[in-house]
Every structure is written in structure tokens, then in C-alpha cells.
Tab-separated table of C-alpha atoms in Angstrom:
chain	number	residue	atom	x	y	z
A	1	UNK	CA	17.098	-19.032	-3.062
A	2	UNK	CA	17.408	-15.441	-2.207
A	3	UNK	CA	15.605	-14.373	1.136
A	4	UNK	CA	12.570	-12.335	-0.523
A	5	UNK	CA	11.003	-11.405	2.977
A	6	UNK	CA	12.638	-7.504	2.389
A	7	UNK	CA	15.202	-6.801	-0.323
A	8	UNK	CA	18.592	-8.778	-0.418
A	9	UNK	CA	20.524	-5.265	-0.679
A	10	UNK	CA	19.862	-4.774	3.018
A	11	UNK	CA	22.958	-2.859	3.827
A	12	UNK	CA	22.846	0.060	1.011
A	13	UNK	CA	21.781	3.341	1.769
A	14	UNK	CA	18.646	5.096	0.542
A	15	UNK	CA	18.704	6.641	-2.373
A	16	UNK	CA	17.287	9.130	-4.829
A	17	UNK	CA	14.814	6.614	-6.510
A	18	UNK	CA	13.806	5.487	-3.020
A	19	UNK	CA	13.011	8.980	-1.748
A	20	UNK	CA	11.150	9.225	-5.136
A	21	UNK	CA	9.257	6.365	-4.056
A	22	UNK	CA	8.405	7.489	-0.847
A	23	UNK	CA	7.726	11.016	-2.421
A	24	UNK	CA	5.027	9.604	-4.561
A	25	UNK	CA	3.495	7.288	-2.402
A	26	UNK	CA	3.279	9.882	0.472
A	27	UNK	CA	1.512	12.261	-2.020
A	28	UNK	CA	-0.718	9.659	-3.249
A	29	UNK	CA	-1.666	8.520	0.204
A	30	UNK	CA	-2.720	12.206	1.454
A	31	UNK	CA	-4.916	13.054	-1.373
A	32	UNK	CA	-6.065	9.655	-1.311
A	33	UNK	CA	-7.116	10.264	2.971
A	34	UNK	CA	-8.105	13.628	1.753
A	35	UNK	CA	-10.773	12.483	-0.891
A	36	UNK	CA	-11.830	9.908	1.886
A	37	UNK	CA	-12.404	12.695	4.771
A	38	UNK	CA	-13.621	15.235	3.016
A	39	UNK	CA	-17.052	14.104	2.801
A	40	UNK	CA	-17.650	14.581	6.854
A	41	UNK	CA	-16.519	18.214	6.136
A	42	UNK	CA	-19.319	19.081	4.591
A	43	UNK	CA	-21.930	16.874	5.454
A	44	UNK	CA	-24.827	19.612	6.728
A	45	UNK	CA	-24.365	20.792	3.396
A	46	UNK	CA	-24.447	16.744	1.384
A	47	UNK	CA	-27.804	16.295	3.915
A	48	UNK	CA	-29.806	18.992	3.238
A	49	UNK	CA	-29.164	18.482	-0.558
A	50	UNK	CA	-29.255	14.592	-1.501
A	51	UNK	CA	-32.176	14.225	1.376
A	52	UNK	CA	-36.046	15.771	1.456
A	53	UNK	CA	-36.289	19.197	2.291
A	54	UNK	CA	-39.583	18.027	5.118
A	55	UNK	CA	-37.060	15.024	6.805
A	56	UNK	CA	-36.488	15.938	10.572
A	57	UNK	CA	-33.150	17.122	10.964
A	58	UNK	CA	-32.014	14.395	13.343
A	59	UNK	CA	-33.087	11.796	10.426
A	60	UNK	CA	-31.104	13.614	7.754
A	61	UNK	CA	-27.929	14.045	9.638
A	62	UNK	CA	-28.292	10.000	10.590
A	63	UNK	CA	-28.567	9.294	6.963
A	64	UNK	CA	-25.610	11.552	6.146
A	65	UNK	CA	-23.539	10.263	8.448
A	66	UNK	CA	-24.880	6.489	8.066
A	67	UNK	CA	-23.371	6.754	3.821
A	68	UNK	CA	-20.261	8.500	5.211
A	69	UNK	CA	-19.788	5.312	7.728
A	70	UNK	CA	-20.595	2.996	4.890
A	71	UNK	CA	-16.712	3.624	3.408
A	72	UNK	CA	-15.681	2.193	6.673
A	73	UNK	CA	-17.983	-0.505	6.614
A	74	UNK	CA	-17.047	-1.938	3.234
A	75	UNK	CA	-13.334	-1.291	4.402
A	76	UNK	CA	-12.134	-4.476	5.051
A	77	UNK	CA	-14.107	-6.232	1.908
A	78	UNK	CA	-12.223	-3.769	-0.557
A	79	UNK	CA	-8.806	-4.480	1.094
A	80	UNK	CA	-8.751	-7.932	1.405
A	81	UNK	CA	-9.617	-7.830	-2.935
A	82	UNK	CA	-7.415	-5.760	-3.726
A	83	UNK	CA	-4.694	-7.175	-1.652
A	84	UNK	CA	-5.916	-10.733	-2.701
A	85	UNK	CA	-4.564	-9.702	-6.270
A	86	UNK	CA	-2.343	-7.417	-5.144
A	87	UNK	CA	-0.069	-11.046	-3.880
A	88	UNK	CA	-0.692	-12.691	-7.106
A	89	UNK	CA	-0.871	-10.124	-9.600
A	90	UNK	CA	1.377	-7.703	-8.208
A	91	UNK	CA	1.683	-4.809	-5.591
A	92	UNK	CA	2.189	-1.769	-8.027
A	93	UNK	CA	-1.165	-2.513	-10.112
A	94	UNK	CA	-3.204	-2.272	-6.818
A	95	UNK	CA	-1.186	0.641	-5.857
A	96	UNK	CA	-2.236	2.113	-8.687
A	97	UNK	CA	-5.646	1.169	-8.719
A	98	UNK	CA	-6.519	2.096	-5.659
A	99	UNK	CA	-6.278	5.789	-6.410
A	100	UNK	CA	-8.110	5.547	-9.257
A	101	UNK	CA	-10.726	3.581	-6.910
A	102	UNK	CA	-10.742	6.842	-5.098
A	103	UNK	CA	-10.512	9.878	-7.819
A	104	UNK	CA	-13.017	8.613	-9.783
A	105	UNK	CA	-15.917	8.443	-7.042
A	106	UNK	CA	-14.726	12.059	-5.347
A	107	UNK	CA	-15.221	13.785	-8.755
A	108	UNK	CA	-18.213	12.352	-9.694
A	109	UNK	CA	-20.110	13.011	-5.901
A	110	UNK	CA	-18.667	16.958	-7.482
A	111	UNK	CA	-20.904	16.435	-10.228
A	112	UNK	CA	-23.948	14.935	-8.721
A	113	UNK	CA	-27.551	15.764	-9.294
A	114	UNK	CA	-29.514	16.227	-5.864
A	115	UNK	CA	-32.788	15.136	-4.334
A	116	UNK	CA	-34.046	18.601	-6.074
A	117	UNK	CA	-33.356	17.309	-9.499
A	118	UNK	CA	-33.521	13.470	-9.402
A	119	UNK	CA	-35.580	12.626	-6.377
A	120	UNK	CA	-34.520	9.308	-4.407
A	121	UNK	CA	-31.708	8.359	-6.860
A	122	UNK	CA	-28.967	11.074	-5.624
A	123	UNK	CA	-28.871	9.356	-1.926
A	124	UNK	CA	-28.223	6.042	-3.846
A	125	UNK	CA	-25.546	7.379	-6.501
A	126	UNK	CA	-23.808	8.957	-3.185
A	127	UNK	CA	-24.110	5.720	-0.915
A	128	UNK	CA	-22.391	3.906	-4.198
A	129	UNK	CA	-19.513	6.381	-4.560
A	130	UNK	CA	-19.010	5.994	-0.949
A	131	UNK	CA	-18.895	2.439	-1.067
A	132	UNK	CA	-16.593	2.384	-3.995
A	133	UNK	CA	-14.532	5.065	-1.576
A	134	UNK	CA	-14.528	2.679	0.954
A	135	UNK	CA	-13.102	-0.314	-0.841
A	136	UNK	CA	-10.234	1.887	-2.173
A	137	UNK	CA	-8.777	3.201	0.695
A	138	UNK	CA	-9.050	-0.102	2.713
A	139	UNK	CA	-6.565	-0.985	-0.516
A	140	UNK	CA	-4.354	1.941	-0.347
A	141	UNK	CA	-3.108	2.138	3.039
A	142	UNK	CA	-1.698	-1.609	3.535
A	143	UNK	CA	-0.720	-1.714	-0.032
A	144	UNK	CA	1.384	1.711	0.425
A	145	UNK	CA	3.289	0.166	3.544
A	146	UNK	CA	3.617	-2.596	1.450
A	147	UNK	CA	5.001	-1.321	-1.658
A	148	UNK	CA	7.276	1.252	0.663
A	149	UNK	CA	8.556	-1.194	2.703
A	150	UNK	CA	9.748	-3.537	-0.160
A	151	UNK	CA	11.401	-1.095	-1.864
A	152	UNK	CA	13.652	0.486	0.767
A	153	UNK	CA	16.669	-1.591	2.410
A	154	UNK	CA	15.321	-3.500	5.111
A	155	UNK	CA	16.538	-1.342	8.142
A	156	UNK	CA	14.828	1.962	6.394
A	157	UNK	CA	11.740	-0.058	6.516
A	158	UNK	CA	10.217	2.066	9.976
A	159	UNK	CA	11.525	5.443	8.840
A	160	UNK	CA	9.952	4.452	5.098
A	161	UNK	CA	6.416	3.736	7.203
A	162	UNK	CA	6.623	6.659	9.117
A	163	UNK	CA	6.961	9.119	6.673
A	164	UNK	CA	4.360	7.550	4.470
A	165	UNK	CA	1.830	7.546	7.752
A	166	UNK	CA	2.649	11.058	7.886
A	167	UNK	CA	1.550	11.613	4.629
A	168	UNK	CA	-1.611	10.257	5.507
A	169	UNK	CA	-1.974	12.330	8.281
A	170	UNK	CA	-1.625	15.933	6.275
A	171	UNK	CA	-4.302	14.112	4.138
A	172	UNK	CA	-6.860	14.806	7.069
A	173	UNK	CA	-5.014	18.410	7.751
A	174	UNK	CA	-5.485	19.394	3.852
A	175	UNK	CA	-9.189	18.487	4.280
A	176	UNK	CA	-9.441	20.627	7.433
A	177	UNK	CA	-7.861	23.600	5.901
A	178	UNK	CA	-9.871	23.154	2.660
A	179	UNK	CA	-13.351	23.208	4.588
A	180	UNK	CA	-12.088	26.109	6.468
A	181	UNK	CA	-10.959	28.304	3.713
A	182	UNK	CA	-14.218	27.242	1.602
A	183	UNK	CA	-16.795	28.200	4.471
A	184	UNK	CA	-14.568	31.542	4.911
A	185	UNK	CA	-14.832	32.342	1.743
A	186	UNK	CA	-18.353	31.682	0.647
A	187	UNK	CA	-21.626	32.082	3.124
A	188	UNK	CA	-23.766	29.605	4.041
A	189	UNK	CA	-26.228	29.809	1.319
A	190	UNK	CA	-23.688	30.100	-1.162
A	191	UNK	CA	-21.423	26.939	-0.474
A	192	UNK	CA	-25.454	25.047	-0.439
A	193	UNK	CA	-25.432	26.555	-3.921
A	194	UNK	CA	-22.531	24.876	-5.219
A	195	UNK	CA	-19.208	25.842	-3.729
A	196	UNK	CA	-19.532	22.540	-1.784
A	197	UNK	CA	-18.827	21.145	-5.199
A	198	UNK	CA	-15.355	22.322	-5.515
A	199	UNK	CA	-13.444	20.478	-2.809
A	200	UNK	CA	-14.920	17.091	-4.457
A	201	UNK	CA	-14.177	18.403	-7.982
A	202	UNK	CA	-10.095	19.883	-6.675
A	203	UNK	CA	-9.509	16.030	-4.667
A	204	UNK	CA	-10.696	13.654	-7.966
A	205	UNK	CA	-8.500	16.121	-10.025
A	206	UNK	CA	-5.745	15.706	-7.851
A	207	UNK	CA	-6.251	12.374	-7.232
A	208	UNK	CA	-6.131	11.657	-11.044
A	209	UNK	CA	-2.911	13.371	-11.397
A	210	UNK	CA	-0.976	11.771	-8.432
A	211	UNK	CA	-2.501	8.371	-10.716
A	212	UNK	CA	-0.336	9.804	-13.259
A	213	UNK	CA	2.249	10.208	-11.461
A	214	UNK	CA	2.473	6.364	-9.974
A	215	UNK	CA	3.184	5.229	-13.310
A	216	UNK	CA	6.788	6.025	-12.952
A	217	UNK	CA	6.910	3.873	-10.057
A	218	UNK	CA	8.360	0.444	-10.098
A	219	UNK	CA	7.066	-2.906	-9.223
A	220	UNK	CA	8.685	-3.878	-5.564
A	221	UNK	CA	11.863	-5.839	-6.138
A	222	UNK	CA	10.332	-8.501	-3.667
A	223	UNK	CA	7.257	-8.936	-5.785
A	224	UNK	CA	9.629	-9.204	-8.936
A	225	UNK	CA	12.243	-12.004	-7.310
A	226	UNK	CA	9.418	-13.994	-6.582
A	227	UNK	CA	7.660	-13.793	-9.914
A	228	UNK	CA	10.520	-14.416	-11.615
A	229	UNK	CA	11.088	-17.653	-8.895
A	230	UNK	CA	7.250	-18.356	-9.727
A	231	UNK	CA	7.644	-18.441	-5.429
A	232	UNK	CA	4.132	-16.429	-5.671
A	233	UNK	CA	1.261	-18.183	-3.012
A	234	UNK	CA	0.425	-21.014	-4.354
A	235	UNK	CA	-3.346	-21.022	-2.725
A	236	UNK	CA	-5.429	-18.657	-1.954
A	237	UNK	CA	-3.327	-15.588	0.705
A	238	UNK	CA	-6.496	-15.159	2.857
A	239	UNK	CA	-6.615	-19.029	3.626
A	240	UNK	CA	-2.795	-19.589	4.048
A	241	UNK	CA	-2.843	-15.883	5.888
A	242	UNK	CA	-5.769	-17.645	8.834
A	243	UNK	CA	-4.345	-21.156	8.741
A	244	UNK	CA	-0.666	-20.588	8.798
A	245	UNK	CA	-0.460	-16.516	10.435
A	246	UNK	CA	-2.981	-16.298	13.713
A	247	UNK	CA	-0.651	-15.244	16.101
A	248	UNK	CA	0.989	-12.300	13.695
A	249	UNK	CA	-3.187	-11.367	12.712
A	250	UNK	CA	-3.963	-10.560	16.459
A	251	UNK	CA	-0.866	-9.190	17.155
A	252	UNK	CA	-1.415	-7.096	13.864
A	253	UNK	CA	-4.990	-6.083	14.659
A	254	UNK	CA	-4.485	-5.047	18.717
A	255	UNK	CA	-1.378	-2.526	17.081
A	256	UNK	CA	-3.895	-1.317	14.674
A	257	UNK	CA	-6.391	-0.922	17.692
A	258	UNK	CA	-3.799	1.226	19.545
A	259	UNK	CA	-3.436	3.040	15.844
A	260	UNK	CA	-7.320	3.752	15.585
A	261	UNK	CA	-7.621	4.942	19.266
A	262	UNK	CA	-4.685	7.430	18.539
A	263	UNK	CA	-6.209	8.853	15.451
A	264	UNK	CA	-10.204	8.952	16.145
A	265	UNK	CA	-9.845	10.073	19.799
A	266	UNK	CA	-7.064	12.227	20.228
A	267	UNK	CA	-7.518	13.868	16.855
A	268	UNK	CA	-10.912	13.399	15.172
A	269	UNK	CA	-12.945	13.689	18.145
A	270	UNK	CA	-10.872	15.798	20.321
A	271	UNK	CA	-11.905	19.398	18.625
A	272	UNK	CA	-15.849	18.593	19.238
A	273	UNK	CA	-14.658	17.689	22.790
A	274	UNK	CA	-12.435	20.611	23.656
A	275	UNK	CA	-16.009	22.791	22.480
A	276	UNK	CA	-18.511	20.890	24.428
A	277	UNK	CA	-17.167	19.497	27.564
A	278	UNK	CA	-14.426	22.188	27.659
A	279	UNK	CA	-16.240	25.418	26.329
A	280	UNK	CA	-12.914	26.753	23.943
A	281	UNK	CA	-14.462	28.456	20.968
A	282	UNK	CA	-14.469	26.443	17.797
A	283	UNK	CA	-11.467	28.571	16.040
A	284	UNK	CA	-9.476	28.033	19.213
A	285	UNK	CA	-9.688	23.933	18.940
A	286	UNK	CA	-9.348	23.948	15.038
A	287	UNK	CA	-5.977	25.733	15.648
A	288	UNK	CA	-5.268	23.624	18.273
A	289	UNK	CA	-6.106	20.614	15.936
A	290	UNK	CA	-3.911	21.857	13.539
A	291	UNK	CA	-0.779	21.981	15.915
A	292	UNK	CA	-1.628	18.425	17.405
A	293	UNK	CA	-1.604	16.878	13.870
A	294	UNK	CA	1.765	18.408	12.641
A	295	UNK	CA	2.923	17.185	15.712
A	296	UNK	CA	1.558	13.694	15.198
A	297	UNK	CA	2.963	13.534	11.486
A	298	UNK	CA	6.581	14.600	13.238
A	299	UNK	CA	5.844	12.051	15.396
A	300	UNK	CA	4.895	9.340	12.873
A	301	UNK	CA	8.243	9.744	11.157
A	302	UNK	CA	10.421	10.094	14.473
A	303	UNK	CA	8.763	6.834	15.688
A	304	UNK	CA	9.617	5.188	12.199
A	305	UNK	CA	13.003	6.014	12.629
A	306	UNK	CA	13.742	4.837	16.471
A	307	UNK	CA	11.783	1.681	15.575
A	308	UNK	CA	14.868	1.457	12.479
A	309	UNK	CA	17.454	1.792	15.373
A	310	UNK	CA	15.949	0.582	18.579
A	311	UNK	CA	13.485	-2.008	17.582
A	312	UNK	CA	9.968	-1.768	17.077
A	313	UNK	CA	9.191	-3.982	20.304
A	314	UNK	CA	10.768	-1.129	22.536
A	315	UNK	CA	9.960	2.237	20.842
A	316	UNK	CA	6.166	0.782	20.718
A	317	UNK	CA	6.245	0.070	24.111
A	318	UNK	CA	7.633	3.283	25.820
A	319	UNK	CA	5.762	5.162	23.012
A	320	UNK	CA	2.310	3.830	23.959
A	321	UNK	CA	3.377	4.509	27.870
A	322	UNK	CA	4.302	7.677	26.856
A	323	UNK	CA	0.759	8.580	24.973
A	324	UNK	CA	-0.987	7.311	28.091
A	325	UNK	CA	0.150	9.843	30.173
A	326	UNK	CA	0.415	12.595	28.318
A	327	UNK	CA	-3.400	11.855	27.412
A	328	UNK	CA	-4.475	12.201	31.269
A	329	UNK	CA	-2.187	15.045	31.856
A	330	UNK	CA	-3.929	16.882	28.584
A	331	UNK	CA	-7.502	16.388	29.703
A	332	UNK	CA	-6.751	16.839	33.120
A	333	UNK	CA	-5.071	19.995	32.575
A	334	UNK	CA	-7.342	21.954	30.906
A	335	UNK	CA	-10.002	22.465	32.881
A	336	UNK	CA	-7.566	24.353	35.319
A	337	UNK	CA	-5.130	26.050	32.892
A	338	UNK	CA	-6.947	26.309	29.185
A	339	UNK	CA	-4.248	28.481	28.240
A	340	UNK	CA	-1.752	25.841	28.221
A	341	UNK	CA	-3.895	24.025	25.405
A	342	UNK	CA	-2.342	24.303	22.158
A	343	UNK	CA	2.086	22.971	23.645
A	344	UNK	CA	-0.404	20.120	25.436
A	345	UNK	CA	-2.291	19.375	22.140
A	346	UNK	CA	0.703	19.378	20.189
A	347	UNK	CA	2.821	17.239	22.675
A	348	UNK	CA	0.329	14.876	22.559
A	349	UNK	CA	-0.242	14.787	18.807
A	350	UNK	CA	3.277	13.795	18.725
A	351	UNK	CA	2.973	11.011	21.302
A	352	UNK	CA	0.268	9.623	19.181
A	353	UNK	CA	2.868	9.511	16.373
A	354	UNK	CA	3.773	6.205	18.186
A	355	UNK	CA	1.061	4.900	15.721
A	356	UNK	CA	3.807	5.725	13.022
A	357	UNK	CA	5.985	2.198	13.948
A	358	UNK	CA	2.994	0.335	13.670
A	359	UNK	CA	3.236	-0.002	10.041
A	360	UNK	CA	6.895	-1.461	10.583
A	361	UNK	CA	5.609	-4.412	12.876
A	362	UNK	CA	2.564	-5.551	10.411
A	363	UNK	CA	5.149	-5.236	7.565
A	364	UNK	CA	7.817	-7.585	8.615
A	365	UNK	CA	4.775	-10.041	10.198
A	366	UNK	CA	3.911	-11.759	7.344
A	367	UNK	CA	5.921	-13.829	4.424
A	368	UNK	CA	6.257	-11.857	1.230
A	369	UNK	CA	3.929	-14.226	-0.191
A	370	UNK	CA	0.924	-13.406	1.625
A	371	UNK	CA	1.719	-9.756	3.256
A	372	UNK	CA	-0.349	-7.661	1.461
A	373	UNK	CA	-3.193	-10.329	2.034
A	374	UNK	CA	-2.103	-10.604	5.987
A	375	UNK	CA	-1.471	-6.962	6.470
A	376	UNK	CA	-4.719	-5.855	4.586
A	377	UNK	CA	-7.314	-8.296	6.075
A	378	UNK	CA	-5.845	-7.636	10.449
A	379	UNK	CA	-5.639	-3.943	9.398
A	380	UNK	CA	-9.215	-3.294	8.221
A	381	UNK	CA	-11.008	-5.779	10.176
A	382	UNK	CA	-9.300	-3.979	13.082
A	383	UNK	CA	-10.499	-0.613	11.795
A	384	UNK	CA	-13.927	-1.615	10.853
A	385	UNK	CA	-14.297	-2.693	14.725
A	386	UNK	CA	-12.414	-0.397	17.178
A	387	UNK	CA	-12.189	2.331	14.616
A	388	UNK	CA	-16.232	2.175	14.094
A	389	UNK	CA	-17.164	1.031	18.097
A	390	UNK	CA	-14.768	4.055	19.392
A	391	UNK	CA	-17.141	6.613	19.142
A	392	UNK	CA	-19.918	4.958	20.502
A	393	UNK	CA	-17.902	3.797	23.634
A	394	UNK	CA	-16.237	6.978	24.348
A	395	UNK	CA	-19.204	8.680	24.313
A	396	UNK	CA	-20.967	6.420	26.566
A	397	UNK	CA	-17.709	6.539	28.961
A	398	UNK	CA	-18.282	10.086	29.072
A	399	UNK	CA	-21.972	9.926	30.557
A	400	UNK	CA	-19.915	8.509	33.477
A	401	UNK	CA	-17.034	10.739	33.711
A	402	UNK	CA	-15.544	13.578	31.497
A	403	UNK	CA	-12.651	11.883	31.456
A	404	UNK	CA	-13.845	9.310	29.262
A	405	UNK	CA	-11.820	9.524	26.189
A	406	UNK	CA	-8.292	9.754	28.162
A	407	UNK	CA	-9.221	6.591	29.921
A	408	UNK	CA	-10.429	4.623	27.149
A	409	UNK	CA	-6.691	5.886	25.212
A	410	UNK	CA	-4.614	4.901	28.398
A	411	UNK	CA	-6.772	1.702	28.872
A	412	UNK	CA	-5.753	0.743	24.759
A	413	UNK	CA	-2.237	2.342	25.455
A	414	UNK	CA	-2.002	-0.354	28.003
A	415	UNK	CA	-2.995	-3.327	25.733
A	416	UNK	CA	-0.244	-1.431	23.274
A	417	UNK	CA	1.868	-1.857	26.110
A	418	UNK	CA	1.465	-5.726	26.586
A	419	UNK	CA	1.407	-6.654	23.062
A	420	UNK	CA	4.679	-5.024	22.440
A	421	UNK	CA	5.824	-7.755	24.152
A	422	UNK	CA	4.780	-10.651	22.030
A	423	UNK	CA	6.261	-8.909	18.986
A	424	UNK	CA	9.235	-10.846	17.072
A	425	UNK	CA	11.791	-8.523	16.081
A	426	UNK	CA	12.832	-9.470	12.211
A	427	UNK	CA	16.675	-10.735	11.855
A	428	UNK	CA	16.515	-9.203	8.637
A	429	UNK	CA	15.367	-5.409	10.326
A	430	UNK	CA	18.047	-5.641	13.304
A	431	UNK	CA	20.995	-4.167	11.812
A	432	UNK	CA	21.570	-0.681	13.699
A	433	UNK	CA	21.493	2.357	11.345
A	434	UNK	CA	24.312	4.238	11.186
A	435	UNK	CA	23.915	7.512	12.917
């Protein structure tokens, strides 16, 4: 029987269905991450319209923010479904699915009622399209890398993962730029009036036509070989996936630790940071933001493609040593030379593109049998934890010591570090690429 871990036509080159397939998902996957984001962008607006006008302030923003963080609670619930299927029934169905998961709730939070007109039930109707939110894109991310990886040859597979992380990444940039332009153009009272609707209404639009699009996509030829083999899991993939994969699920979820540490310090929380413990106006750090996340979707791809040609075990390990110190130097810096603050933000956006051959290692960790299933469950749990605890600890760290959220990076970078050194490179992902 054919080898259906990655497909048999290892040694061909990429070609223009391939880059059609990464084309798509990539476009999926950012409009997918921008539906999902967009909600914090606006949430003074969501709270003082889906909550009393007499709740406390604190108490309304806790409730706003408690139904954003319900998406990431449910997370891991809606991945391991839709990956569940997505091993028996097929990868392109879920891919599919999942953005429709997605469009569906963004454009109808555009069109909801608020408190005003239908008292307690607009909180609830948001907390559900949340939820629903949730479960999609804890589908859509492991089932992209997925459905990437097992359609490009074998030693594309980290470049392929790369440049579909990236995608992700302008996901969160589009939403940034979107808020931005929105509260430029409108006032205050205005976007409370119902400009706030339009970002919702523009991503379940979008969202519904990148749907469209998928359907020219094709079913992985992995997922094909072994339907046709009827070499699909025989038992349930979460079982098998806990009984039979422990050693690839921790190595899989400490990666994807190192991966949320990247993304929600050095980039989500960062801007607030760079405002309140450095004092840099507001349109300073969301410029800066915007030059450390181009750099970290360069360095998503340029990761990808090293891990192609050196190995992931290597790149991942240099790259997290790498992120560790340009972290310290960053916060360190700036106190003494804040002009030096976007070339340090963007250097170390790109360093956090190590993240980018992450995707490549929980890929080739699993059998094709149960990957989506493996992948899907280590990913999410791992995000639900660190991703949801990282906030909380950082912020305590920094009651201690300013430099809080560069040691809690290095500190992860470190455990990056160590666990690149358990990590099995795949016979099947060693041929060199031709440069």
C-alpha cells in the first residue's frame, strides 16, 4: 500500500493548482481570523448597546469581554467535532464548513436587535453567535494546515504552513485597519448609531464569498487514497489519537504554547503595553503594531521555508532562542531610546514568525488517519489554556516587574527551546529543497 502519511508525488514541484490551493485557503483563513477578532474592536461600542444603559461600567465591559472569551472557550469542543468528521467524512467538507460556521454568525451579530429593542434577549443572541464563532475557528485553523499540507509535495509542507499562518496573521491586521478607518471616519456617537454594524455586515459577506470560492477546491489526495483503500480510522480518532499519540499531543500542545505566547504577548497585548507602562501615544503603537505584524507574517513564511530545508527541529530551536532575546532587548530598550521602537517592533514581529514552522511539526505528528483529530484536539486545548491564562499571568508578572511580558516570552521561548529537541523529523519531509 501506498505511504498516505503526505502525498506519494513527494519529489514534484509546486504547481499552479497548489498555489491555487494555498491562495484560497490563505484568503479563507484571514477573513475567517478577521470575523473572529473583530468583535474586541469594537466592544465599548457591543457593551453599551446589547447591555443596560444603568450597569456600572466595569460590569458591562466584564460582560463584553466575558461573550468575546466565550469563542475561545468553546474552542477546543468545536475543533475536536469538526475534525472528528473531518477524518471520517473528509477534510474539504469541514474546510468548507467551517467558514460558513463563521460568516453566518458575523453577519447576523450586523443585524442584531439591542438591549433598546429586545431587552435581555440581544446579550443571549450575541453570546450564541459567539459560541457558534468559537467552534468554527477552532475547526478552521488545524483543518487549513491540514488540507494545505496534504495537498503540497511533502518537502513544501513548512513553506505551505507558513504562508497559510501568514494569512492568518493579516486576518488580525485587516481587523485593525478596519476599526481604524471606521472610528476615523464616523464619531463616536455615530459608529453607536450603527456604523459599528458595517464591519460585521463587510466580514459575513466576505466570508460567504471566500465559501464560494472553496468549492473549487479539491478533496486532499491523502484523504482520497485512503477512502478509496477504505484505510479511514477504524474507531473513534480522539480515542486512538490519546491511546496510541501522547507523546506527539504534548509535544504538539507545548509548540502551540510557544505559538500562543508569540501571538497574544508580543502582538495583541503589546500596543496597550507600549501606552501604559511606556507612555507612546496610541497612533504611535498602532503603527508600530502594524510594522511588527507584517514582519511576523514575513516571518511565518521564512520560518516555513527553512523548516522545508533545515528541519523543523533546528529552525524551531534557534528561532525560539532568537525571539527570546530579541524580546528582552525590545522591552529593555525602550525605556532609554523610544525612538528606536518601530525597526525593534518589527524585528521582533518577525522573530515571532518562528510560530510559522509550528504548523509543519503538528502536521507530520500524527498518521493520516487521525491528524486532523490529533492536530485539532493538542492545538485548541493548548489555546484554550495558555492562550486564555496568558493575560492573566502577564499581568500579574507585571505587578512585580515591568518586565513581565518579556520574561514570561523568554521563559516559554525556553520550553520552545527544549522541546525542539524531542521532535522526530519525518523521513518523508527530509529531502533538501532545491535552492
Amino acid at each position: 500500500m501506498t505511504d498516505t502519511t503526505f502525498p506519494a508525488n513527494a519529489a514534484r514541484p509546486l504547481t499552479g493548482q497548489d498555489y491555487k490551493t494555498l491562495s484560497l485557503a490563505a484568503l479563507g483563513g484571514a477573513l475567517e481570523f478577521y470575523d473572529f477578532i473583530i468583535f474586541v474592536f469594537f466592544a465599548n461600542a457591543i457593551g453599551q448597546l446589547f447591555f443596560p444603559s444603568e450597569m456600572p461600567d466595569w460590569l458591562r465591559s466584564l460582560q463584553t469581554f466575558g461573550i468575546f472569551a466565550a469563542g475561545y472557550v468553546v474552542r477546543p469542543l468545536g475543533g475536536i467535532v469538526m475534525a472528528h468528521f473531518g477524518d471520517l467524512l473528509g477534510r474539504k467538507r469541514m474546510f468548507t464548513l467551517s467558514i460558513l460556521l463563521m460568516a453566518v454568525p458575523t453577519l447576523t451579530i450586523g443585524l442584531l436587535p439591542t438591549y433598546a429593542n429586545i431587552g435581555l434577549a440581544a446579550p443571549l443572541l450575541l453570546l450564541l453567535m459567539r459560541v457558534l464563532q468559537g467552534a468554527a475557528v477552532g475547526g478552521e485553523v488545524p483543518g487549513a494546515w491540514v488540507f494545505v499540507s496534504e495537498h503540497v509535495p511533502s518537502r513544501y509542507t513548512g513553506y505551505a504552513c507558513g504562508v497559510l499562518t501568514a494569512g492568518l496573521t493579516f486576518g488580525i491586521l485587516l481587523g485593525s485597519l478596519v476599526a481604524t478607518a471606521l472610528n476615523t471616519a464616523y464619531q463616536p456617537d455615530e459608529v453607536l448609531a450603527g456604523a459599528w454594524r458595517m464591519p460585521f455586515l463587510l466580514g459575513g459577506v466576505f466570508g460567504l464569498g471566500a465559501m464560494y470560492l472553496r468549492r473549487w477546491l479539491h478533496e486532499t489526495p491523502v484523504f482520497a487514497e485512503m477512502a478509496q483503500r477504505k484505510a479511514l480510522a477504524a474507531e473513534m480518532p480522539l480515542k486512538a489519537v490519546l491511546r496510541n499519540h501522547r507523546s506527539a499531543t504534548v509535544i504538539s500542545m507545548l509548540l502551540t504554547w510557544l505559538l500562543s505566547a508569540g501571538i497574544v504577548v508580543v502582538i495583541l497585548m503589546t500596543p496597550a503595553l507600549l501606552q501604559k507602562v511606556y507612555h507612546i501615544d496610541a497612533r504611535t503603537s498602532l503603527i508600530a503594531n502594524t510594522v511588527a505584524t507584517l514582519g511576523l507574517a514575513l516571518g511565518c513564511i521564512t520560518y516555513g521555508v527553512l523548516a522545508d530545508r533545515l528541519g523543523a527541529k533546528p529552525v524551531l530551536f534557534v528561532g525560539s532562542l532568537l525571539l527570546a532575546v530579541c524580546t528582552y532587548v525590545f522591552y529593555t530598550t525602550l525605556r532609554t531610546q523610544p525612538e528606536l521602537l518601530l525597526p525593534l517592533y518589527g524585528l521582533t514581529g518577525f522573530c515571532v514568525g518562528v510560530v510559522g514552522a509550528v504548523p509543519c511539526v503538528l502536521v507530520q505528528a500524527f498518521p493520516a488517519q487521525v491528524r486532523f483529530t490529533g492536530l485539532s484536539f493538542s492545538y485548541n486545548l493548548s489555546y484554550a489554556i495558555f492562550g486564555g491564562l496568558t493575560p492573566v499571568v502577564v499581568t500579574l508578572m507585571m505587578k512585580n516587574d515591568p518586565l513581565g511580558p518579556a520574561y514570561y516570552v523568554m521563559g516559554v521561548c525556553v520550553i520552545g527551546m527544549l522541546t525542539a529537541l524531542f521532535i522526530q523529523r519525518s523521513p518523508l519531509a527530509a529531502a533538501p529543497v532545491p535552492a
